[in-house]
Amino acid sequence: MCGIAGCVFSDPAQRGEAVVVAMRDRLTRRGPDDAGVWADEGGLVFLGHRRLSIIDVSANGRQPMRSSSGRYVVAFNGEIYNHSEMRTELNKIGAAPCWRGGSDTETLLAAFERWGVEATLDRAVGMFAIALWDTAARKLHLARDRFGEKPLYYGWVGRDFVFGSELKALRAFPGFSKSVCREALALYLQLLYVPAPRSIFCGVYKLEPGCILTIDSSAEPIVGEPPSVPTALRGITLRRWWSLEKSVEGGAQRQFDDEREAVRALDEVLRESIRLQSLADVPVGAFLSGGVDSSTIVALMQRQSPRRVRSFTVGFEDAGFDEAPHARAVARHLETEHCELFVTASEARSVIPDLSTIYDEPFADSSQIPTHLVCRAAREQVTVALSGDAGDELFGGYNRYFWAPRLWRAIAWLPYSARSALAAAIAAAPMTGWDALGGPINALLPGSRGVARLGEKAQKLASRLDGARDLDDFYRNLVSEWQAPRDVLRKDSIGSSTALGPLCDERPIAGLEAPQLRMMYRDCLTYLPDDILCKVDRAAMSIGLETRAPFLDHRVAELAWRLPLHMKIRNGRGKWALRRVLDKYVPRTLIERPKSGFGVPLGGWLRGPLRDWAESLLDAARLEREGYFDPAPIRRVWTDHLCGRRDRASKLWSILIFQSWLEGSR
């Protein structure tokens, strides 16, 4: 796990190495153990690398690394979990070099020489962002893993091509423009993250998951809209080397019809994924919340480990957000070496000033705070931690997958105006009233079918119902915060478009006939890489911790798409097949509870200890002066939240995080 950076100059640069060293060293937290830089003889191409030593911690794993023939030079961030198997295959066919060490980087280079770039990526099981310079073809290849676990930004400064693991590396390049992309800002307000391929800056883009970008020295800078996939211009090609759509279509043709066989196969493929991802030359642990996903990972990890697995959770003083007791019970049953970090609200809030540095561009998922705290706790004992990320998207875990279709069926017969009136009525009821109703309702519902924090969710539901014309529309509203971001942006600063990309893709895809499956697919393309994986990567790498997600082994994901809907969602609950796997290792009574998410009491904080901080950032004169937002609607939302009748915390958090980021980016 590392940080990479580099550039292709339009003309030979005498100070190129110093520039790339500066870019590289902005990523020191991602790779605190070592650093390297490589330059081609002509002074046009430079690769920089910061290393977090995980596999072969000796100098033999140092990067940038050159292949045995000298043709390829790589700067690589990530892990290839099956690199030992790839080495064995290369040895058998007589294509192995005289190995210098045991790193997966060296294996990758030998594979590139034998099989080529895309064929090697097809064989690789892992997470990665790769910069590969081909000295023979004089081309740079940038590649990203299938689901986007590892980040990679690129763009042009003048005529010079630059890239890096985080925006802070690109910002170190002389002449970098900090001009905010207004289309990206609008999308950020809507989704609470900046979706790929955009970044918050004009002219800088994210390489999308499963894609490879190839450029040579004749490439002309791309200005304006980000390139779409596929693209073939002079000196530039952008293509998809792995497709989720094809994986879904393949799964639809090979659906399981035997439930016992499906659960057995899922258990087997998860065991193998966890076995591979537990391998490292440094201490390894796992996050444990006590929910289905993390409990499954830890249970299978412990079953295959000769030692007690180190598990980590974070506890909060607010019982409504504290998952520590559930994690403790699961850890006790599995007999893990469990570490529980208990933090006060004040300690949690102390993370907020660092968020703009950690996340590098506006990112407003408030669970970023507990995520960073649990990563920090884990880093005190381990260098690698396994997580349960992607279980919800692949196996049908989010509440919206089963509540939204059920609710829509109940109200679809109403005229549009009546549905809007219903939404207004739900919103008009105070949160305290909904919360009081939640207790008796949850008491009547078994196990995980209840709803935690009913008042907050009821008001969120009301705002999402308003304006929805069909179920797909309703889903887009559910995953959007400011449904009309242009209402709060300065009218003279609004760009030409704010297309939501895959969220608005209405093409029929085989296997996605059910609306719940369409939701999961769209979440895998958008929310998973740009929110969940971004959140965990930045939170962990800011303190030099590598995180791994066994559910994102592509063989696990592809098997998940072979499960018919009734093996994911059944009787109003998600993750049916995954729960059957977990049943083998953990009593169901330890797991069954309402899904609550990993959050903080943000609404109360903004009315209390964060009120002065928020008031300063939301000052009308300040908003007017900075020129991005129309102060009037934002002040109305702020006043509405302060009175306590409605929870506007998520909307306000998106503005506050942008304001805080803007202040820190000057």
XYZ file of C-alpha atoms in Angstrom:
666
model
C 0.000 0.000 0.000
C 1.521 3.245 -1.083
C 1.187 6.599 -2.760
C 2.185 7.237 -6.367
C 2.753 10.414 -8.355
C 4.415 11.459 -11.576
C 4.291 13.407 -14.780
C 4.995 13.397 -18.490
C 6.511 16.744 -19.459
C 5.792 18.248 -22.865
C 9.464 19.311 -23.023
C 12.492 17.993 -21.117
C 12.465 19.396 -17.582
C 15.742 20.170 -15.884
C 14.045 20.371 -12.505
C 11.657 17.479 -13.174
C 12.979 15.246 -10.425
C 12.665 17.951 -7.783
C 9.078 18.570 -8.900
C 8.109 14.904 -8.649
C 9.840 14.530 -5.292
C 7.688 17.403 -4.020
C 4.557 15.742 -5.420
C 5.541 12.372 -4.006
C 6.279 13.687 -0.546
C 2.821 15.201 -0.220
C 1.801 11.528 0.079
C 4.138 10.644 2.936
C 1.275 9.538 5.192
C 0.220 6.985 2.587
C 3.754 5.588 2.509
C 5.832 6.438 5.577
C 8.401 3.630 5.215
C 10.358 4.494 2.055
C 10.456 6.743 -1.007
C 11.788 6.543 -4.540
C 11.823 8.411 -7.834
C 12.674 7.364 -11.396
C 13.331 9.447 -14.505
C 13.811 8.413 -18.095
C 16.988 9.447 -19.840
C 15.303 12.185 -21.860
C 13.898 13.957 -18.825
C 10.311 13.698 -20.071
C 8.850 11.036 -17.771
C 9.107 10.863 -13.971
C 7.566 8.386 -11.536
C 7.477 8.895 -7.780
C 6.567 6.467 -5.019
C 5.962 6.474 -1.254
C 6.001 3.044 0.339
C 4.046 1.423 3.149
C 5.866 -1.911 3.421
C 3.458 -4.864 3.527
C 4.834 -7.632 1.282
C 8.623 -8.153 1.197
C 9.488 -5.268 3.491
C 13.150 -5.414 2.389
C 14.810 -3.078 -0.109
C 13.966 -5.652 -2.817
C 10.408 -4.289 -2.817
C 11.436 -0.681 -3.340
C 9.695 1.343 -6.045
C 9.608 2.656 -8.702
C 10.776 -0.731 -9.954
C 12.107 -1.704 -13.365
C 11.426 -5.068 -15.050
C 14.246 -7.523 -15.599
C 14.526 -6.679 -19.308
C 14.322 -2.964 -18.603
C 11.242 -2.447 -20.770
C 8.749 -1.541 -18.023
C 8.990 0.759 -15.009
C 6.154 0.746 -12.470
C 4.910 2.804 -9.546
C 2.235 0.698 -7.909
C -0.213 1.306 -5.064
C -2.134 -1.677 -3.740
C -1.848 -5.411 -3.269
C -1.984 -8.380 -5.657
C -3.282 -11.106 -3.379
C -2.632 -13.980 -5.801
C 0.847 -12.890 -6.816
C 2.378 -16.121 -5.460
C 0.147 -18.148 -7.778
C 1.095 -15.856 -10.669
C 4.791 -16.425 -9.851
C 4.282 -20.165 -9.840
C 2.649 -19.996 -13.272
C 5.474 -17.826 -14.643
C 8.024 -20.286 -13.258
C 6.245 -23.245 -14.859
C 6.212 -21.710 -18.323
C 9.805 -20.558 -18.071
C 8.920 -16.882 -18.168
C 10.210 -15.938 -14.737
C 13.217 -13.688 -14.339
C 15.902 -14.268 -11.753
C 13.757 -13.096 -8.864
C 15.364 -10.414 -6.715
C 12.803 -10.561 -3.901
C 9.291 -11.635 -2.979
C 7.215 -8.535 -3.716
C 4.001 -8.507 -5.714
C 5.412 -5.523 -7.630
C 8.176 -7.665 -9.101
C 5.615 -10.337 -9.981
C 3.483 -7.756 -11.793
C 6.428 -6.585 -13.890
C 7.314 -10.136 -14.949
C 3.670 -10.766 -15.819
C 3.458 -7.575 -17.892
C 6.477 -8.724 -19.886
C 5.034 -12.196 -20.475
C 1.317 -11.590 -20.908
C 0.934 -7.892 -21.619
C -0.837 -5.241 -19.589
C -4.535 -6.105 -19.861
C -4.036 -9.871 -19.754
C -2.052 -9.431 -16.525
C -4.758 -7.266 -14.985
C -7.331 -9.927 -15.894
C -5.302 -12.513 -13.972
C -4.709 -10.282 -10.958
C -6.796 -10.622 -7.811
C -6.328 -7.439 -5.858
C -6.701 -3.718 -5.424
C -4.436 -1.317 -7.235
C -3.640 1.941 -8.938
C -0.769 1.457 -11.367
C 1.448 3.806 -13.353
C 3.431 1.797 -15.907
C 5.919 3.349 -18.314
C 6.681 1.304 -21.444
C 10.180 2.380 -22.506
C 9.886 0.569 -25.861
C 6.522 1.992 -26.944
C 7.132 5.301 -25.119
C 3.689 5.136 -23.534
C 2.360 5.596 -20.016
C -0.417 3.302 -18.802
C -2.544 4.260 -15.797
C -4.784 1.461 -14.510
C -7.250 1.162 -11.652
C -8.711 -1.931 -9.978
C -12.128 -3.346 -10.766
C -14.134 -1.633 -8.017
C -12.020 1.466 -7.335
C -10.478 0.535 -3.994
C -7.343 2.559 -4.782
C -7.621 6.160 -6.028
C -5.930 7.699 -9.071
C -6.244 11.303 -10.275
C -4.866 12.734 -13.519
C -4.942 15.879 -15.601
C -2.868 18.537 -17.282
C -1.068 21.586 -15.962
C -0.507 23.605 -19.088
C 0.756 20.963 -21.516
C 2.321 18.741 -18.856
C 0.465 15.554 -17.876
C 0.339 14.860 -14.118
C -1.103 12.093 -11.964
C -1.197 10.974 -8.344
C -2.953 8.965 -5.657
C -4.458 12.118 -4.150
C -5.101 15.671 -5.258
C -2.512 17.012 -2.832
C 0.200 15.482 -5.025
C -1.079 17.262 -8.141
C -1.428 20.524 -6.263
C 2.321 20.454 -5.590
C 3.035 20.726 -9.329
C 4.153 24.286 -10.283
C 1.364 26.294 -11.888
C -1.480 24.018 -10.736
C -4.799 25.867 -10.940
C -7.141 25.672 -7.939
C -10.184 26.629 -9.972
C -13.258 24.864 -8.551
C -15.283 22.864 -11.076
C -18.854 24.152 -10.732
C -20.382 20.983 -12.205
C -18.453 18.920 -9.668
C -19.643 21.204 -6.871
C -23.279 20.722 -7.889
C -22.844 16.953 -7.995
C -21.114 17.026 -4.616
C -24.068 18.859 -3.047
C -26.411 16.272 -4.468
C -24.457 13.117 -3.584
C -22.185 14.311 -0.717
C -19.137 13.212 -2.727
C -17.613 14.193 -6.068
C -18.400 11.301 -8.438
C -15.858 9.968 -10.930
C -14.692 10.919 -13.468
C -14.804 14.469 -12.095
C -12.741 15.971 -9.312
C -13.421 19.215 -7.480
C -10.852 21.002 -9.670
C -11.282 21.981 -13.300
C -9.113 19.938 -15.643
C -8.378 17.170 -13.126
C -10.171 13.834 -13.342
C -10.510 10.525 -11.519
C -9.691 7.389 -13.462
C -12.836 5.283 -13.208
C -12.735 1.766 -11.687
C -11.806 -1.008 -14.096
C -10.308 1.437 -16.600
C -6.922 1.946 -18.213
C -5.676 5.253 -19.642
C -2.785 5.215 -22.103
C -0.990 8.349 -23.258
C 2.164 9.199 -25.171
C 4.135 12.410 -25.602
C 1.911 13.508 -28.514
C -1.210 13.637 -26.318
C -3.080 16.927 -26.363
C -4.477 18.220 -23.059
C -8.162 17.473 -22.443
C -9.949 20.641 -21.405
C -13.517 20.949 -20.128
C -15.659 17.831 -19.811
C -13.893 14.684 -18.562
C -13.206 12.042 -21.209
C -15.837 9.333 -21.490
C -15.207 5.599 -21.756
C -14.173 4.616 -24.386
C -12.102 7.482 -25.799
C -9.539 7.393 -28.602
C -7.873 10.703 -29.399
C -4.454 11.633 -30.715
C -2.028 10.143 -28.236
C -4.773 9.152 -25.723
C -6.888 6.042 -25.257
C -9.259 5.380 -22.374
C -10.910 1.988 -22.197
C -12.516 -0.396 -19.757
C -10.489 -3.540 -19.029
C -13.157 -4.943 -16.641
C -16.897 -4.328 -16.732
C -19.405 -4.704 -13.903
C -22.159 -4.739 -16.514
C -20.677 -7.832 -18.151
C -20.278 -9.450 -14.759
C -23.959 -8.834 -14.002
C -25.040 -10.172 -17.388
C -22.844 -13.245 -16.907
C -24.353 -13.838 -13.483
C -27.861 -13.616 -14.918
C -27.039 -16.486 -17.289
C -25.697 -18.704 -14.469
C -28.186 -18.132 -11.652
C -28.185 -20.523 -8.717
C -31.352 -22.593 -8.369
C -30.210 -24.674 -5.385
C -30.077 -22.660 -2.160
C -27.797 -25.089 -0.338
C -25.326 -25.061 -3.217
C -25.417 -21.250 -3.338
C -24.612 -20.932 0.380
C -21.870 -23.575 0.132
C -20.275 -21.818 -2.851
C -20.458 -18.446 -1.131
C -18.839 -19.843 2.002
C -16.053 -21.386 -0.064
C -15.245 -18.328 -2.174
C -15.312 -16.067 0.888
C -12.936 -18.387 2.752
C -10.457 -18.215 -0.115
C -10.725 -14.442 -0.420
C -10.155 -13.977 3.312
C -7.271 -16.461 3.308
C -5.485 -14.501 0.570
C -6.191 -11.128 2.115
C -4.922 -12.263 5.513
C -1.427 -12.821 4.093
C 1.153 -10.136 4.867
C 4.634 -9.696 6.299
C 3.234 -7.315 8.936
C 0.506 -7.644 11.624
C -3.051 -8.059 10.292
C -6.396 -7.465 12.045
C -10.023 -6.721 11.215
C -12.742 -4.180 11.941
C -15.730 -5.560 13.837
C -19.022 -3.717 14.308
C -21.087 -6.759 15.254
C -23.164 -6.530 12.066
C -23.541 -9.224 9.414
C -20.720 -8.102 7.119
C -17.868 -7.541 9.551
C -18.914 -10.521 11.699
C -18.762 -12.797 8.653
C -15.288 -11.557 7.750
C -13.956 -11.968 11.286
C -15.616 -15.374 11.767
C -14.078 -16.824 8.604
C -10.766 -15.148 9.350
C -10.659 -16.625 12.846
C -11.684 -20.069 11.569
C -8.591 -20.140 9.308
C -6.128 -18.486 11.684
C -3.849 -20.428 14.050
C -3.816 -17.377 16.359
C -6.500 -15.185 17.862
C -7.521 -12.551 15.327
C -7.149 -8.954 16.453
C -10.512 -7.212 16.054
C -11.279 -3.529 16.512
C -14.330 -1.413 17.190
C -15.049 2.088 18.405
C -17.647 2.917 21.056
C -19.504 6.201 21.634
C -21.111 7.714 24.679
C -24.358 8.247 22.724
C -26.076 4.841 22.977
C -28.011 5.434 19.745
C -24.748 5.372 17.790
C -22.764 2.896 19.877
C -22.146 -0.495 18.258
C -19.484 -1.543 20.752
C -21.718 -3.863 22.855
C -22.754 -5.811 19.728
C -19.158 -6.118 18.530
C -18.050 -7.165 22.019
C -20.577 -9.998 22.090
C -19.496 -11.332 18.686
C -15.802 -11.028 19.600
C -16.415 -12.938 22.832
C -18.148 -15.736 20.929
C -15.398 -15.949 18.282
C -12.688 -15.574 20.949
C -10.831 -12.840 19.093
C -8.260 -10.555 20.686
C -10.653 -7.647 20.795
C -9.730 -3.972 21.123
C -12.487 -1.509 21.937
C -11.744 2.203 21.694
C -14.251 4.301 23.595
C -14.346 7.948 22.555
C -16.255 10.882 23.924
C -18.201 13.221 21.694
C -15.501 15.844 22.257
C -12.791 13.439 21.060
C -14.833 12.565 17.979
C -15.384 16.239 17.135
C -11.641 16.870 17.410
C -11.238 15.035 14.087
C -13.262 17.655 12.194
C -10.457 20.219 11.662
C -8.381 17.513 9.941
C -11.057 16.339 7.504
C -10.135 18.708 4.678
C -6.541 17.440 4.801
C -7.503 13.789 5.110
C -10.042 13.828 2.275
C -8.324 16.379 0.021
C -11.567 17.369 -1.707
C -15.045 17.975 -0.300
C -16.477 14.745 1.145
C -19.535 14.927 3.390
C -20.349 11.434 4.619
C -20.234 12.124 8.373
C -19.377 8.485 9.116
C -15.907 9.569 8.007
C -15.366 10.582 11.654
C -15.892 7.185 13.359
C -14.175 5.505 10.404
C -11.014 7.509 11.001
C -11.194 6.838 14.739
C -11.428 3.053 14.361
C -8.600 3.131 11.805
C -6.485 5.080 14.244
C -7.180 2.531 16.978
C -6.285 -0.376 14.696
C -3.038 1.259 13.530
C -1.677 1.134 17.073
C -1.510 -2.677 16.800
C -1.612 -3.678 13.115
C -0.568 -2.393 9.689
C -3.371 -4.147 7.755
C -7.078 -4.381 8.633
C -9.813 -6.322 6.845
C -13.233 -4.684 6.529
C -16.770 -5.731 5.620
C -17.193 -3.042 2.957
C -19.365 -3.916 -0.086
C -21.508 -6.485 1.732
C -24.523 -4.184 1.535
C -24.184 -3.418 -2.179
C -23.523 -7.014 -3.260
C -25.942 -8.897 -1.008
C -28.831 -6.441 -0.572
C -28.218 -4.902 2.828
C -29.341 -1.283 2.609
C -32.811 -0.475 3.950
C -33.717 1.237 0.693
C -33.538 -2.088 -1.157
C -36.546 -3.526 0.648
C -38.370 -0.494 2.074
C -38.415 1.585 -1.121
C -40.128 -0.947 -3.426
C -42.628 -1.874 -0.694
C -43.450 1.755 0.015
C -43.683 2.635 -3.663
C -46.123 -0.203 -4.314
C -48.276 1.143 -1.502
C -48.434 4.710 -2.843
C -47.854 4.397 -6.602
C -51.620 4.441 -7.230
C -51.877 7.929 -5.715
C -51.768 10.922 -8.076
C -48.481 12.796 -8.076
C -50.032 15.711 -6.161
C -51.316 13.351 -3.458
C -47.878 11.781 -3.025
C -46.418 15.252 -2.586
C -49.035 16.045 0.043
C -48.216 12.801 1.870
C -44.532 13.739 1.898
C -45.389 17.140 3.340
C -47.497 15.528 6.074
C -44.674 13.180 7.097
C -42.227 16.079 7.194
C -44.596 18.204 9.271
C -44.561 15.763 12.191
C -41.729 16.557 14.622
C -38.808 14.146 14.908
C -39.542 13.562 18.578
C -42.988 12.276 17.688
C -41.603 9.814 15.153
C -38.938 8.663 17.626
C -41.579 8.060 20.282
C -43.546 5.986 17.763
C -40.431 4.022 16.817
C -40.182 2.217 20.154
C -43.561 0.444 19.995
C -43.138 -0.289 16.266
C -39.729 -1.896 16.735
C -41.055 -3.901 19.681
C -43.564 -5.543 17.325
C -40.971 -6.312 14.622
C -38.597 -9.251 15.028
C -34.822 -8.787 15.091
C -33.306 -6.721 12.310
C -36.608 -5.635 10.769
C -36.888 -2.646 13.089
C -35.775 0.878 12.252
C -33.236 2.756 14.341
C -33.644 6.560 14.704
C -37.100 6.553 13.114
C -37.601 10.333 13.302
C -34.469 11.145 11.324
C -35.318 8.540 8.697
C -38.984 9.524 8.402
C -38.072 13.113 7.607
C -35.438 11.964 5.147
C -38.058 9.750 3.488
C -40.467 12.667 3.197
C -37.975 14.807 1.321
C -37.158 11.921 -1.029
C -40.779 11.160 -1.864
C -41.354 14.713 -2.997
C -40.840 14.959 -6.760
C -40.492 11.224 -7.464
C -42.361 10.073 -10.581
C -41.432 6.364 -10.499
C -39.420 3.921 -8.408
C -36.120 4.592 -10.199
C -36.732 8.292 -9.644
C -37.435 7.572 -5.979
C -34.105 5.716 -5.695
C -32.217 8.677 -7.165
C -33.895 10.893 -4.603
C -32.967 8.494 -1.805
C -29.270 8.723 -2.657
C -29.369 12.501 -3.171
C -29.163 15.098 -0.406
C -29.777 18.415 -2.185
C -32.115 17.170 -4.886
C -31.934 20.525 -6.641
C -28.405 21.795 -5.923
C -28.852 24.681 -8.330
C -31.284 26.165 -5.820
C -28.414 26.892 -3.416
C -25.674 27.717 -5.933
C -25.081 31.237 -7.140
C -26.946 31.574 -10.408
C -23.922 33.145 -12.109
C -21.702 30.225 -11.067
C -23.758 27.299 -12.322
C -22.182 25.212 -15.069
C -23.857 23.769 -18.105
C -24.645 20.268 -16.840
C -24.787 18.071 -13.764
C -25.467 14.648 -15.293
C -25.606 11.887 -12.700
C -24.005 9.334 -15.031
C -24.809 5.719 -14.063
C -27.614 6.860 -11.737
C -29.548 8.051 -14.778
C -28.572 5.206 -17.118
C -31.884 3.676 -18.159
C -30.461 1.100 -20.586
C -31.964 -2.346 -20.002
C -29.315 -4.738 -18.669
C -29.925 -8.480 -18.482
C -30.236 -9.501 -14.857
C -31.447 -6.129 -13.595
C -35.149 -6.454 -14.266
C -35.992 -6.148 -10.547
C -35.739 -2.581 -9.167
C -33.832 -3.781 -6.096
C -31.099 -5.231 -8.320
C -30.911 -1.992 -10.309
C -30.348 -0.134 -7.029
C -27.544 -2.502 -6.033
C -25.917 -2.212 -9.451
C -26.004 1.582 -9.423
C -24.667 1.668 -5.875
C -21.765 -0.565 -6.968
C -20.937 1.888 -9.747
C -21.254 5.101 -7.747
C -21.803 5.069 -3.980
C -19.418 2.169 -3.330
C -16.268 3.532 -5.029
C -16.823 7.258 -4.580
C -18.214 7.246 -1.040
C -17.581 4.012 0.888
C -14.188 3.059 -0.546
C -12.997 6.661 -0.706
C -14.001 7.168 2.922
C -12.093 4.132 4.147
C -9.021 4.641 1.951
C -8.434 8.247 3.019
C -9.275 7.618 6.680
C -6.868 4.689 6.864
C -4.056 5.908 4.648
C -3.857 9.219 6.488
C -2.331 7.260 9.359
C -0.498 4.602 7.304
C -3.005 1.749 7.682
C -3.812 -0.592 4.796
C -7.433 -1.749 4.580
C -8.620 -4.741 2.585
C -12.158 -5.666 1.536
C -12.618 -9.444 1.002
C -16.104 -8.952 -0.472
C -14.423 -7.103 -3.361
C -12.449 -10.069 -4.552
C -14.010 -10.078 -8.023
C -14.786 -13.793 -7.713
C -16.921 -13.070 -4.642
C -18.660 -10.199 -6.422
C -19.310 -12.270 -9.519
C -20.795 -15.052 -7.412
C -23.018 -12.499 -5.670
C -24.509 -11.565 -9.032
C -25.367 -15.226 -9.602
C -27.676 -15.144 -6.581
C -31.327 -14.579 -7.558
C -33.112 -11.775 -5.745
C -34.851 -14.106 -3.282
C -31.427 -15.313 -2.092
C -30.521 -11.736 -1.252
C -33.767 -10.209 0.011
C -36.400 -12.335 1.703
C -39.232 -11.532 4.105
C -38.265 -7.871 4.277
C -34.618 -8.494 5.173
C -31.446 -8.374 3.121
C -28.358 -10.603 2.866
C -30.247 -13.885 3.068
C -27.399 -16.016 1.642
C -24.727 -14.173 3.596
C -26.691 -14.652 6.826
C -26.856 -18.386 6.127
C -23.055 -18.463 5.885
C -22.733 -16.518 9.144
C -25.210 -18.836 10.881
C -22.527 -21.544 10.752
C -20.210 -19.531 12.974
C -22.186 -17.023 15.044
C -25.571 -17.467 16.794
C -28.263 -15.468 15.070
C -29.298 -13.862 18.369
C -25.988 -11.960 18.470
C -26.587 -10.411 15.042
C -30.315 -9.721 14.754
C -30.987 -6.046 15.363
C -32.149 -2.994 13.362
C -29.585 -1.720 10.878
C -28.354 1.653 12.143
C -25.290 2.544 10.107
C -21.970 3.882 11.346
C -22.681 7.464 12.337
C -22.415 10.294 14.824
C -25.106 12.532 16.392
C -24.376 15.301 13.928
C -27.724 17.061 14.281
C -27.273 17.635 18.007
C -23.659 18.687 17.567
C -24.648 21.404 15.099
C -27.253 22.754 17.527
C -24.783 22.591 20.401
C -20.980 22.433 20.526
C -20.469 22.989 16.775
C -22.946 25.855 16.515
C -20.394 28.695 16.601
C -18.116 26.920 14.105
C -21.046 26.346 11.764
C -22.348 29.895 12.174
C -18.983 31.272 11.114
C -18.828 29.142 7.971
C -22.475 29.837 7.094
C -22.262 33.588 7.618
C -24.296 35.234 4.860
C -21.696 37.901 4.102
C -18.989 35.271 3.857
C -21.045 33.087 1.504
C -21.797 36.096 -0.663
C -18.147 37.145 -0.761
C -16.810 33.714 -1.700
C -19.211 33.501 -4.601
C -20.277 29.856 -4.666
C -23.585 29.775 -2.793
C -26.758 31.779 -2.571
C -26.859 32.603 1.158
C -30.664 32.884 1.494
C -31.708 29.208 1.085
C -28.763 28.025 3.176
C -29.645 30.375 6.021
C -33.255 29.150 5.887
C -32.115 25.529 6.239
C -29.794 26.508 9.099
C -32.613 28.287 10.941
C -34.938 25.342 10.308
C -32.397 22.963 11.822
C -31.670 25.119 14.857
C -35.322 25.219 15.872
C -35.131 21.418 16.283
C -38.290 20.516 14.424
C -36.469 19.037 11.430
C -33.050 17.457 11.092
C -31.137 19.213 8.321
C -27.724 17.981 9.453
C -26.739 16.196 6.227
C -27.616 19.157 4.035
C -25.743 21.532 6.302
C -22.772 19.182 6.634
C -22.251 19.262 2.857
C -22.035 23.068 2.902
C -19.886 23.153 6.040
C -17.415 20.602 4.692
C -17.056 22.523 1.432
C -16.545 25.758 3.314
C -13.975 24.149 5.593
C -12.189 22.587 2.600
C -12.219 25.908 0.747
C -10.707 27.651 3.749
C -7.935 25.056 3.997
C -7.183 24.948 0.270
C -6.255 28.587 -0.099
